[in-house]
mmCIF file of N, CA and C in Angstrom:
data_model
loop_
_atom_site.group_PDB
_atom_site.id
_atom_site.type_symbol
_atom_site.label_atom_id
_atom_site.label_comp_id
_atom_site.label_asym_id
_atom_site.label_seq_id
_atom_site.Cartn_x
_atom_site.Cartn_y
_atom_site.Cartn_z
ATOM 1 N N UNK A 13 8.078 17.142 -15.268
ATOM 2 C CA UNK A 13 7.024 16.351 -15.901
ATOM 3 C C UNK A 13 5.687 17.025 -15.620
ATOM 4 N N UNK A 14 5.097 17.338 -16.968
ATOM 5 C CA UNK A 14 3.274 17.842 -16.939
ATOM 6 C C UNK A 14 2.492 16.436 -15.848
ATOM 7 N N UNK A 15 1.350 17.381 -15.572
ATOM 8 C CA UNK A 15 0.370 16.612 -15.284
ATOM 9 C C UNK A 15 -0.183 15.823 -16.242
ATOM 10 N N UNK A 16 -0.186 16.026 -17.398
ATOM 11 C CA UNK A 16 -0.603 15.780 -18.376
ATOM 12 C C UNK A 16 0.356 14.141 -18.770
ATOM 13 N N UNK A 17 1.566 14.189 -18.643
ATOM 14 C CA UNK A 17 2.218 13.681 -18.907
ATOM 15 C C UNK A 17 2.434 12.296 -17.628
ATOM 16 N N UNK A 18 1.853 12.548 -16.463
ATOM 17 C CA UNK A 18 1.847 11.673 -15.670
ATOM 18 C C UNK A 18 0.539 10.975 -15.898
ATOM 19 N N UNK A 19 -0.392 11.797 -16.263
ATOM 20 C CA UNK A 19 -1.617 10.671 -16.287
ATOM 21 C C UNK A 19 -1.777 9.810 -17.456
ATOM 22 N N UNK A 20 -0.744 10.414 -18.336
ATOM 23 C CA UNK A 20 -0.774 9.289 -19.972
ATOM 24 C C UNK A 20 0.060 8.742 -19.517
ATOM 25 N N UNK A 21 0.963 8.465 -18.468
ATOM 26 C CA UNK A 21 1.761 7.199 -18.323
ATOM 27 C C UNK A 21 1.090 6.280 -16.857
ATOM 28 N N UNK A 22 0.305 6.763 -16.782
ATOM 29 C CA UNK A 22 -0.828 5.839 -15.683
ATOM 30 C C UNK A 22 0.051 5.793 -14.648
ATOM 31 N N UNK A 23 0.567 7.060 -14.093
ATOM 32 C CA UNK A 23 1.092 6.593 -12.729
ATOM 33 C C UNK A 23 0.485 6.811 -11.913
ATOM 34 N N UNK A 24 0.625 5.646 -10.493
ATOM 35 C CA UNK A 24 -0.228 5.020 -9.631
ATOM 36 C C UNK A 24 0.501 5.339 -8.560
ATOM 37 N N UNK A 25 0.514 6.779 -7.729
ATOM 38 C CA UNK A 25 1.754 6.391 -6.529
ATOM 39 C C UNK A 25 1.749 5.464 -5.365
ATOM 40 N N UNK A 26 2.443 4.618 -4.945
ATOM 41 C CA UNK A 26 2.515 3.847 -3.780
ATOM 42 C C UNK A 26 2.760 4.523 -2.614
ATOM 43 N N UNK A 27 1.840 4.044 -1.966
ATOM 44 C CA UNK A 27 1.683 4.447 -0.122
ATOM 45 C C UNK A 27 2.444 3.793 0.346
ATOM 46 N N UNK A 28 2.864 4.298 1.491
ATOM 47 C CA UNK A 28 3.755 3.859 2.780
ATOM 48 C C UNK A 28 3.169 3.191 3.160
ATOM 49 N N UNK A 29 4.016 2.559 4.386
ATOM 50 C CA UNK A 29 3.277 2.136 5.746
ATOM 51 C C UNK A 29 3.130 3.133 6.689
ATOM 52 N N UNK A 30 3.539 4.568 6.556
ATOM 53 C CA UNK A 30 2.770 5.939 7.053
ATOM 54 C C UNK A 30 1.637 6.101 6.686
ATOM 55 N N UNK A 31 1.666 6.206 4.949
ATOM 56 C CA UNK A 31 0.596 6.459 4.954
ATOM 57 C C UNK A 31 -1.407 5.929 4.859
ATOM 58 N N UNK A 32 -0.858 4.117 4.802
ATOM 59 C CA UNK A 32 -1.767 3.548 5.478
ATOM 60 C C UNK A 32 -2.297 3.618 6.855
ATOM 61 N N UNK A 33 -1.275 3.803 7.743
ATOM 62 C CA UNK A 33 -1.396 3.933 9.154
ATOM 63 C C UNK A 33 -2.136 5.243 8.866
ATOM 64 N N UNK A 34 -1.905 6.416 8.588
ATOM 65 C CA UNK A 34 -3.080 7.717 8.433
ATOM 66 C C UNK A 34 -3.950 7.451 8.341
ATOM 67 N N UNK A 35 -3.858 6.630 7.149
ATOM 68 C CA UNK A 35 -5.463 6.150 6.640
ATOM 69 C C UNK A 35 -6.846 5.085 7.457
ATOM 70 N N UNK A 36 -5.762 4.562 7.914
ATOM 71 C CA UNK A 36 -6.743 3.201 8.934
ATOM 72 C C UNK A 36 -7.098 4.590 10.001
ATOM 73 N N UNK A 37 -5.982 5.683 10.389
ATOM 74 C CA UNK A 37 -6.745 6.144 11.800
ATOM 75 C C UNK A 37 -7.710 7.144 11.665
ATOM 76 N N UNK A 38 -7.417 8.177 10.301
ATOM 77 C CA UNK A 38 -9.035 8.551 9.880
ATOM 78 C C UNK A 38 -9.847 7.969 9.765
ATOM 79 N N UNK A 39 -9.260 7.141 9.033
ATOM 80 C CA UNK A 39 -11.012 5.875 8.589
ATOM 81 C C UNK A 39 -12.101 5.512 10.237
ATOM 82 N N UNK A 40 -11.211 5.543 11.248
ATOM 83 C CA UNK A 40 -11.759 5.010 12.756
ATOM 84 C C UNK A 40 -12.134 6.492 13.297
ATOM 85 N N UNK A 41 -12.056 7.279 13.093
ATOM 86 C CA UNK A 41 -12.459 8.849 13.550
ATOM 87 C C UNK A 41 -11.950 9.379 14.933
ATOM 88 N N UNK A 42 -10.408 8.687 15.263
ATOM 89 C CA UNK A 42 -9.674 9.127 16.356
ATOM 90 C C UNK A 42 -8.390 10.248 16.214
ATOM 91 N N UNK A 43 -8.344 10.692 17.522
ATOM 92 C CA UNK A 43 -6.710 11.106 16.963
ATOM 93 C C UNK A 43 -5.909 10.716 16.867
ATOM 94 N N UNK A 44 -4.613 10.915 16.637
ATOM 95 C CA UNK A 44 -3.630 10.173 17.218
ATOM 96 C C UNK A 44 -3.106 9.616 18.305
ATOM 97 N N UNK A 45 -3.658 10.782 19.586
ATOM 98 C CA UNK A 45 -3.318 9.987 20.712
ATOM 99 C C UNK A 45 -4.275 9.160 21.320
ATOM 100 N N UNK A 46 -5.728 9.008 20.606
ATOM 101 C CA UNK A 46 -6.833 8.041 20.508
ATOM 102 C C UNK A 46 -6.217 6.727 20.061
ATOM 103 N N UNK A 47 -5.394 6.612 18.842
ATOM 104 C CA UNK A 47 -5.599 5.479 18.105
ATOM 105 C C UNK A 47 -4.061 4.760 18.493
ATOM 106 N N UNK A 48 -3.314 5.924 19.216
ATOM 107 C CA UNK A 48 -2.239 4.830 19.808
ATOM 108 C C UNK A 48 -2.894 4.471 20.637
ATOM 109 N N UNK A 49 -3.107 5.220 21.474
ATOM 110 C CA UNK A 49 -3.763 4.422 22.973
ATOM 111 C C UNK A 49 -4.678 3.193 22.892
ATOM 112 N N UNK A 50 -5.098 2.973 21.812
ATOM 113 C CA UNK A 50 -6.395 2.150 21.263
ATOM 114 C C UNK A 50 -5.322 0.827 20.892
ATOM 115 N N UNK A 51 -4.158 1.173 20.107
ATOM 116 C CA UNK A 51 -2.789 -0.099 19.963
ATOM 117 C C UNK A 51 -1.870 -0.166 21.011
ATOM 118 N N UNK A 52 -1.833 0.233 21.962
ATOM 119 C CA UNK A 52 -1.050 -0.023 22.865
ATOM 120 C C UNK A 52 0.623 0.618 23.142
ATOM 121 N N UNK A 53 -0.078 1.519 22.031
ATOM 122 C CA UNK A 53 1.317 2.774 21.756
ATOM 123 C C UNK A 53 1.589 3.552 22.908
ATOM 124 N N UNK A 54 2.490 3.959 22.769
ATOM 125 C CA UNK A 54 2.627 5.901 23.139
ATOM 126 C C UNK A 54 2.624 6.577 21.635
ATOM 127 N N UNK A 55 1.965 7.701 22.534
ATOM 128 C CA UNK A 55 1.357 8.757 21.306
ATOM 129 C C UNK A 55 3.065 9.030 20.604
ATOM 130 N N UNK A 56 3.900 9.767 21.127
ATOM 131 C CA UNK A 56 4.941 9.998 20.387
ATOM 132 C C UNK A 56 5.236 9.145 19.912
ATOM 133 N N UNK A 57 5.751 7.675 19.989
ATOM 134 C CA UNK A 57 5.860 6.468 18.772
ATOM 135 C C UNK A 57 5.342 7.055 17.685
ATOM 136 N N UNK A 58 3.565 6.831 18.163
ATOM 137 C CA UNK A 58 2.660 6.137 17.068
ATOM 138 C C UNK A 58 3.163 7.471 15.932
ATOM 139 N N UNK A 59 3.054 8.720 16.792
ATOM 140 C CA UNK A 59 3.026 9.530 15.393
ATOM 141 C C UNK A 59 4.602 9.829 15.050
ATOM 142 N N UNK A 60 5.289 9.501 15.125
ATOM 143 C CA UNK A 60 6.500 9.005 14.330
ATOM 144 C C UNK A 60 6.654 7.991 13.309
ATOM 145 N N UNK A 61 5.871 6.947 13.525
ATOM 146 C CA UNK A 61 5.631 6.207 12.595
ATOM 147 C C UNK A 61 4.370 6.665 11.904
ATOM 148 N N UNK A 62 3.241 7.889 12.086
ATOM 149 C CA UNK A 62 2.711 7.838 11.210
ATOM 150 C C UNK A 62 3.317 9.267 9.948
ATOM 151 N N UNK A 63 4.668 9.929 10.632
ATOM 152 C CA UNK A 63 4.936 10.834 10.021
ATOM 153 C C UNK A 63 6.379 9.861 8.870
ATOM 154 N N UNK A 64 6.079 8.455 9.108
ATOM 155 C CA UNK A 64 7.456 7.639 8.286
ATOM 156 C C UNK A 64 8.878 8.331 9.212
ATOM 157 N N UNK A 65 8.805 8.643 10.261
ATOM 158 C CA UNK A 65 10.435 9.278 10.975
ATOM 159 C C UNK A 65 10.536 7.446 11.279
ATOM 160 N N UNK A 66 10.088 6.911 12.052
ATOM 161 C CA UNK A 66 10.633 5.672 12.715
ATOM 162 C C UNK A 66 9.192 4.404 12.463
ATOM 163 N N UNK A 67 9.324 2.948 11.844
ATOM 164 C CA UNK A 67 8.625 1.926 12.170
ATOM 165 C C UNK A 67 8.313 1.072 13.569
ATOM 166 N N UNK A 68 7.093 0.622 13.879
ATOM 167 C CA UNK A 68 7.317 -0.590 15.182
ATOM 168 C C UNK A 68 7.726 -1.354 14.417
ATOM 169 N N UNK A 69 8.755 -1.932 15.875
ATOM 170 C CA UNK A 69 9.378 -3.157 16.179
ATOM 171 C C UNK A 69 8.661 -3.781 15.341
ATOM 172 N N UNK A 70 7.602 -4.588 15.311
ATOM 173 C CA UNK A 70 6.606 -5.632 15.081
ATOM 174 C C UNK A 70 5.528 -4.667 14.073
ATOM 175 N N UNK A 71 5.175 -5.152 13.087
ATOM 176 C CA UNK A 71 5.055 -4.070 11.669
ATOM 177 C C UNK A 71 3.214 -5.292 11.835
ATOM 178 N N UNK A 72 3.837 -6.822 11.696
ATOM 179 C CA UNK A 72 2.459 -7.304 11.591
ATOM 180 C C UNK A 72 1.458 -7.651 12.813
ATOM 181 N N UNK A 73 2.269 -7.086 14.009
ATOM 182 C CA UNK A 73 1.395 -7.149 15.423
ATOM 183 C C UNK A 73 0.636 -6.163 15.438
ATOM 184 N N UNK A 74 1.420 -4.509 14.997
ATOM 185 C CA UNK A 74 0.248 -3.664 14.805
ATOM 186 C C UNK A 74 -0.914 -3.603 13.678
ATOM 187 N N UNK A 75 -0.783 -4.360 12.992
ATOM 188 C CA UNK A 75 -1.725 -4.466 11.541
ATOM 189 C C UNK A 75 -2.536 -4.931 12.259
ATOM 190 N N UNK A 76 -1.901 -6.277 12.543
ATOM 191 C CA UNK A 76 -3.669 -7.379 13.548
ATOM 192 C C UNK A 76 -4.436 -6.017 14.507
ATOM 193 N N UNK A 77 -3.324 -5.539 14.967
ATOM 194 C CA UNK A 77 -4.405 -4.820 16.588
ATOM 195 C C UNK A 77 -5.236 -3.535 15.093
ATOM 196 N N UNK A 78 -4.994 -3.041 14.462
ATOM 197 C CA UNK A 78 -5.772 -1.689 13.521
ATOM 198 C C UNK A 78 -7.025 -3.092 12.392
ATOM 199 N N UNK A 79 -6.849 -4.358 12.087
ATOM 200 C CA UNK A 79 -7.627 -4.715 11.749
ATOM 201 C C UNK A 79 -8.371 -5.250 12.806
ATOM 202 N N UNK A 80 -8.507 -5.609 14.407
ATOM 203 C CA UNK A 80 -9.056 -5.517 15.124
ATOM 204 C C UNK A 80 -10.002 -4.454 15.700
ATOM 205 N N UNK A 81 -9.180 -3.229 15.775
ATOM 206 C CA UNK A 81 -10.089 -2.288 16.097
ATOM 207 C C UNK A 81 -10.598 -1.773 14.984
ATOM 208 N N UNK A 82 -10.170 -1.364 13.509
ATOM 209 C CA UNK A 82 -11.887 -0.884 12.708
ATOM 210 C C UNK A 82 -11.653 -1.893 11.927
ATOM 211 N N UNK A 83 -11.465 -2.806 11.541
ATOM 212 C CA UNK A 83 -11.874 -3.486 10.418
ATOM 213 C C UNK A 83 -11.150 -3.332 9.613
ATOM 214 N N UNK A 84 -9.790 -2.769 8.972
ATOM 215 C CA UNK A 84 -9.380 -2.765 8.085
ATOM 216 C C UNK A 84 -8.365 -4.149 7.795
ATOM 217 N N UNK A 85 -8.417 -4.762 6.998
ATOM 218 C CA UNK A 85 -7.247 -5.620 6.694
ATOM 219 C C UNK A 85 -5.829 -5.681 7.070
ATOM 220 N N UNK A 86 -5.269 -6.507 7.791
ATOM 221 C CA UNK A 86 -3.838 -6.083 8.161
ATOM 222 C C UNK A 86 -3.163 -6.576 7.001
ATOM 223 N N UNK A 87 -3.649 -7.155 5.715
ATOM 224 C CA UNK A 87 -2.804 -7.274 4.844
ATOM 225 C C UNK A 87 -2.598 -6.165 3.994
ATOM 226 N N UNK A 88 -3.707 -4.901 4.020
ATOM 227 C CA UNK A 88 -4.100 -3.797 3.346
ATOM 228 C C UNK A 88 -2.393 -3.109 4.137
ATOM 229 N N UNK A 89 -2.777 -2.993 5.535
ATOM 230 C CA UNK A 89 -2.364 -2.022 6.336
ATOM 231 C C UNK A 89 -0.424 -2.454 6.124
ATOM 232 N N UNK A 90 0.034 -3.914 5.506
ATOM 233 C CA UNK A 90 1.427 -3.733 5.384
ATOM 234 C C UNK A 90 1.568 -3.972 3.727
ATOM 235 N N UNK A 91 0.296 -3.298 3.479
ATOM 236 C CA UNK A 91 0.967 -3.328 1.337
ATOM 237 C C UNK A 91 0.821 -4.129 1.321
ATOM 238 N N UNK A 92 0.276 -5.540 1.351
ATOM 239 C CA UNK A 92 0.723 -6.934 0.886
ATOM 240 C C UNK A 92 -0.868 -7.144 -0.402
ATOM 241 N N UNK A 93 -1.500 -6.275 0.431
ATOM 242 C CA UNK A 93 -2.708 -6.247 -0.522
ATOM 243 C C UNK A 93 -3.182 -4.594 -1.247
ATOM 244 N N UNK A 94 -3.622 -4.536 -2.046
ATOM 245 C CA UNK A 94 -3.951 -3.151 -2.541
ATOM 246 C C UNK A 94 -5.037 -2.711 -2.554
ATOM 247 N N UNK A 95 -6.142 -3.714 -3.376
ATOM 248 C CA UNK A 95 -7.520 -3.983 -3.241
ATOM 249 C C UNK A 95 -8.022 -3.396 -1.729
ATOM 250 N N UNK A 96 -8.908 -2.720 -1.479
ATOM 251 C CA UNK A 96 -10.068 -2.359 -0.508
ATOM 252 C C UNK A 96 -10.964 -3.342 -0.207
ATOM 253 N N UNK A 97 -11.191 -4.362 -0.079
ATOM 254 C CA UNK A 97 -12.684 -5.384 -0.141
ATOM 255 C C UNK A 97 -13.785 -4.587 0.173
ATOM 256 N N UNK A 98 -14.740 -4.933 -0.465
ATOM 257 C CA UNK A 98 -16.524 -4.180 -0.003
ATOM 258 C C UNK A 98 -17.188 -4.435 1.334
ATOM 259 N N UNK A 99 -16.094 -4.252 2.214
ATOM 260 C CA UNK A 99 -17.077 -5.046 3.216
ATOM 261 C C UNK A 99 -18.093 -4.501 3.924
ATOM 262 N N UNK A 100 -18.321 -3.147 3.603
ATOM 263 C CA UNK A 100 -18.963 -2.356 4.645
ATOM 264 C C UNK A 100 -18.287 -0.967 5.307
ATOM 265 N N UNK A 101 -17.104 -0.974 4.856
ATOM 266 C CA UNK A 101 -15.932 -0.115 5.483
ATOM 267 C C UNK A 101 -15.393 -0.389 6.689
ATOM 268 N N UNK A 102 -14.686 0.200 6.976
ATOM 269 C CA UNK A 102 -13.732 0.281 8.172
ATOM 270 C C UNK A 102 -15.051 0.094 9.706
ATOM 271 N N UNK A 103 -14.712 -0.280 10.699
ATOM 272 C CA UNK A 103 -15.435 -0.021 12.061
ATOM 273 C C UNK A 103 -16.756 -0.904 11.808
ATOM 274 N N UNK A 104 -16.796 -1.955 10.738
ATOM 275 C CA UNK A 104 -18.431 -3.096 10.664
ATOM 276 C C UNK A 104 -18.069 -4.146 11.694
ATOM 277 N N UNK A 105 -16.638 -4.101 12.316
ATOM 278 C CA UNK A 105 -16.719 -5.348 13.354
ATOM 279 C C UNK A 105 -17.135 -4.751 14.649
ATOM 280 N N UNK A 106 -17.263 -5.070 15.575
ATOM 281 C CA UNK A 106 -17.119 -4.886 16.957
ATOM 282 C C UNK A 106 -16.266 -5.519 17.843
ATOM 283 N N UNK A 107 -15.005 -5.252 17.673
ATOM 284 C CA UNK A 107 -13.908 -5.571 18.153
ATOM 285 C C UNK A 107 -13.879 -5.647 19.818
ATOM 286 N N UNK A 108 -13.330 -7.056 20.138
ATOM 287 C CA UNK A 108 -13.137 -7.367 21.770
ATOM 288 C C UNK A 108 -11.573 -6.950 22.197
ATOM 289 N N UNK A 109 -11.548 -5.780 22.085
ATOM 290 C CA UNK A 109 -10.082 -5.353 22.772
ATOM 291 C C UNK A 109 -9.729 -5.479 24.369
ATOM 292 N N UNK A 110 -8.467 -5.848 24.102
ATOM 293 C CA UNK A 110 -8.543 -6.142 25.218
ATOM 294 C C UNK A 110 -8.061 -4.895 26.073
ATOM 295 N N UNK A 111 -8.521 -4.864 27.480
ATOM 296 C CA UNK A 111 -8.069 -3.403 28.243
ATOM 297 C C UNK A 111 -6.729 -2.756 27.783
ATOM 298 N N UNK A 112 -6.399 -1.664 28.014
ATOM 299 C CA UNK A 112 -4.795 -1.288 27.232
ATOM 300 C C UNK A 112 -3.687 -1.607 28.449
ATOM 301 N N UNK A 113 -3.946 -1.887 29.516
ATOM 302 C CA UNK A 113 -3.526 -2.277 30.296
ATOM 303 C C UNK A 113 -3.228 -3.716 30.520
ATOM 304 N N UNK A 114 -4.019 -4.472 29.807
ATOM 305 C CA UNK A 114 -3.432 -5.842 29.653
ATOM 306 C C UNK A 114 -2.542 -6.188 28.447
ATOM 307 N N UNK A 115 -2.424 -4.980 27.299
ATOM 308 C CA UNK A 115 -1.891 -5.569 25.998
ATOM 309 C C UNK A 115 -0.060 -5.029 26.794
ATOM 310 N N UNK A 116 0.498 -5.517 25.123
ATOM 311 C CA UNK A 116 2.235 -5.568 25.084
ATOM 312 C C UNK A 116 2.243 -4.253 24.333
ATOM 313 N N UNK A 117 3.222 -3.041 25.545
ATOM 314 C CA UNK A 117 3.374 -2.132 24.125
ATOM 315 C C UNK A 117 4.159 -2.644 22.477
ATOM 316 N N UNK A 118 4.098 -1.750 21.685
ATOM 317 C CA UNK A 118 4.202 -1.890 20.350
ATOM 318 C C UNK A 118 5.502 -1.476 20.469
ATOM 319 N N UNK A 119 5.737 -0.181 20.951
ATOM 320 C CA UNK A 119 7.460 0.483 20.838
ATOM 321 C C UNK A 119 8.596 -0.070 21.533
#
C-alpha cells in the first residue's frame, strides 16, 4: 500500500499502552530509570513495558501515579480517551508524591 493510498483512506494508527507510556515519560523530561523510579518501578520492568515485551500487574495504578506526576490523564495513558485536553501540557500540576520508599512497587 502507497502512502498515497493510506492517507485517502484516513488511516489513524492506534498507540499502545507502550507507546503512551513513551509518551507521558518524554513529555516529563526523564529517563527511564528517572520515571520508573518516580512510579515506584524497577527500571528493567518499567522499560519492558515501555518496549510492549511485558504490562504491570495494575495497568490503572500506574496511570494514576504518571497523571500524578506530570499531569497527563490516566484515562489518556490506558486509551480510554484519545483527545489531549488544553490544559497547559503535561507537568502544570505540582504533584505531592509520596517518598518512593513509602509507595507499593508496580511489578
Amino acid at each position: 500500500m502507497t502512502t498515497e493510498a493510506v492517507l485517502n483512506q484516513g488511516f489513524i494508527p492506534e498507540w499502545t499502552f507502550a507507546d503512551r507510556l513513551r509518551k507521558a515519560r518524554l513529555a516529563s523530561g526523564l529517563t527511564q530509570e528517572e520515571f520508573a523510579e518516580q512510579l515506584g518501578a524497577k527500571p528493567g520492568a518499567y522499560s519492558h513495558w515501555e518496549a510492549g515485551r511485558n504490562t504491570p500487574r495494575n495497568l490503572v495504578a500506574l496511570a494514576q501515579r504518571i497523571e500524578m506526576l506530570v499531569g497527563i490523564p490516566a484515562a489518556w495513558t490506558l486509551g480510554i480517551m484519545n483527545d489531549v485536553p488544553d490544559n497547559g501540557g503535561p507537568g502544570t500540576r505540582s504533584p505531592k508524591l509520596k517518598p518512593v520508599s513509602e509507595r507499593k512497587p508496580l511489578d
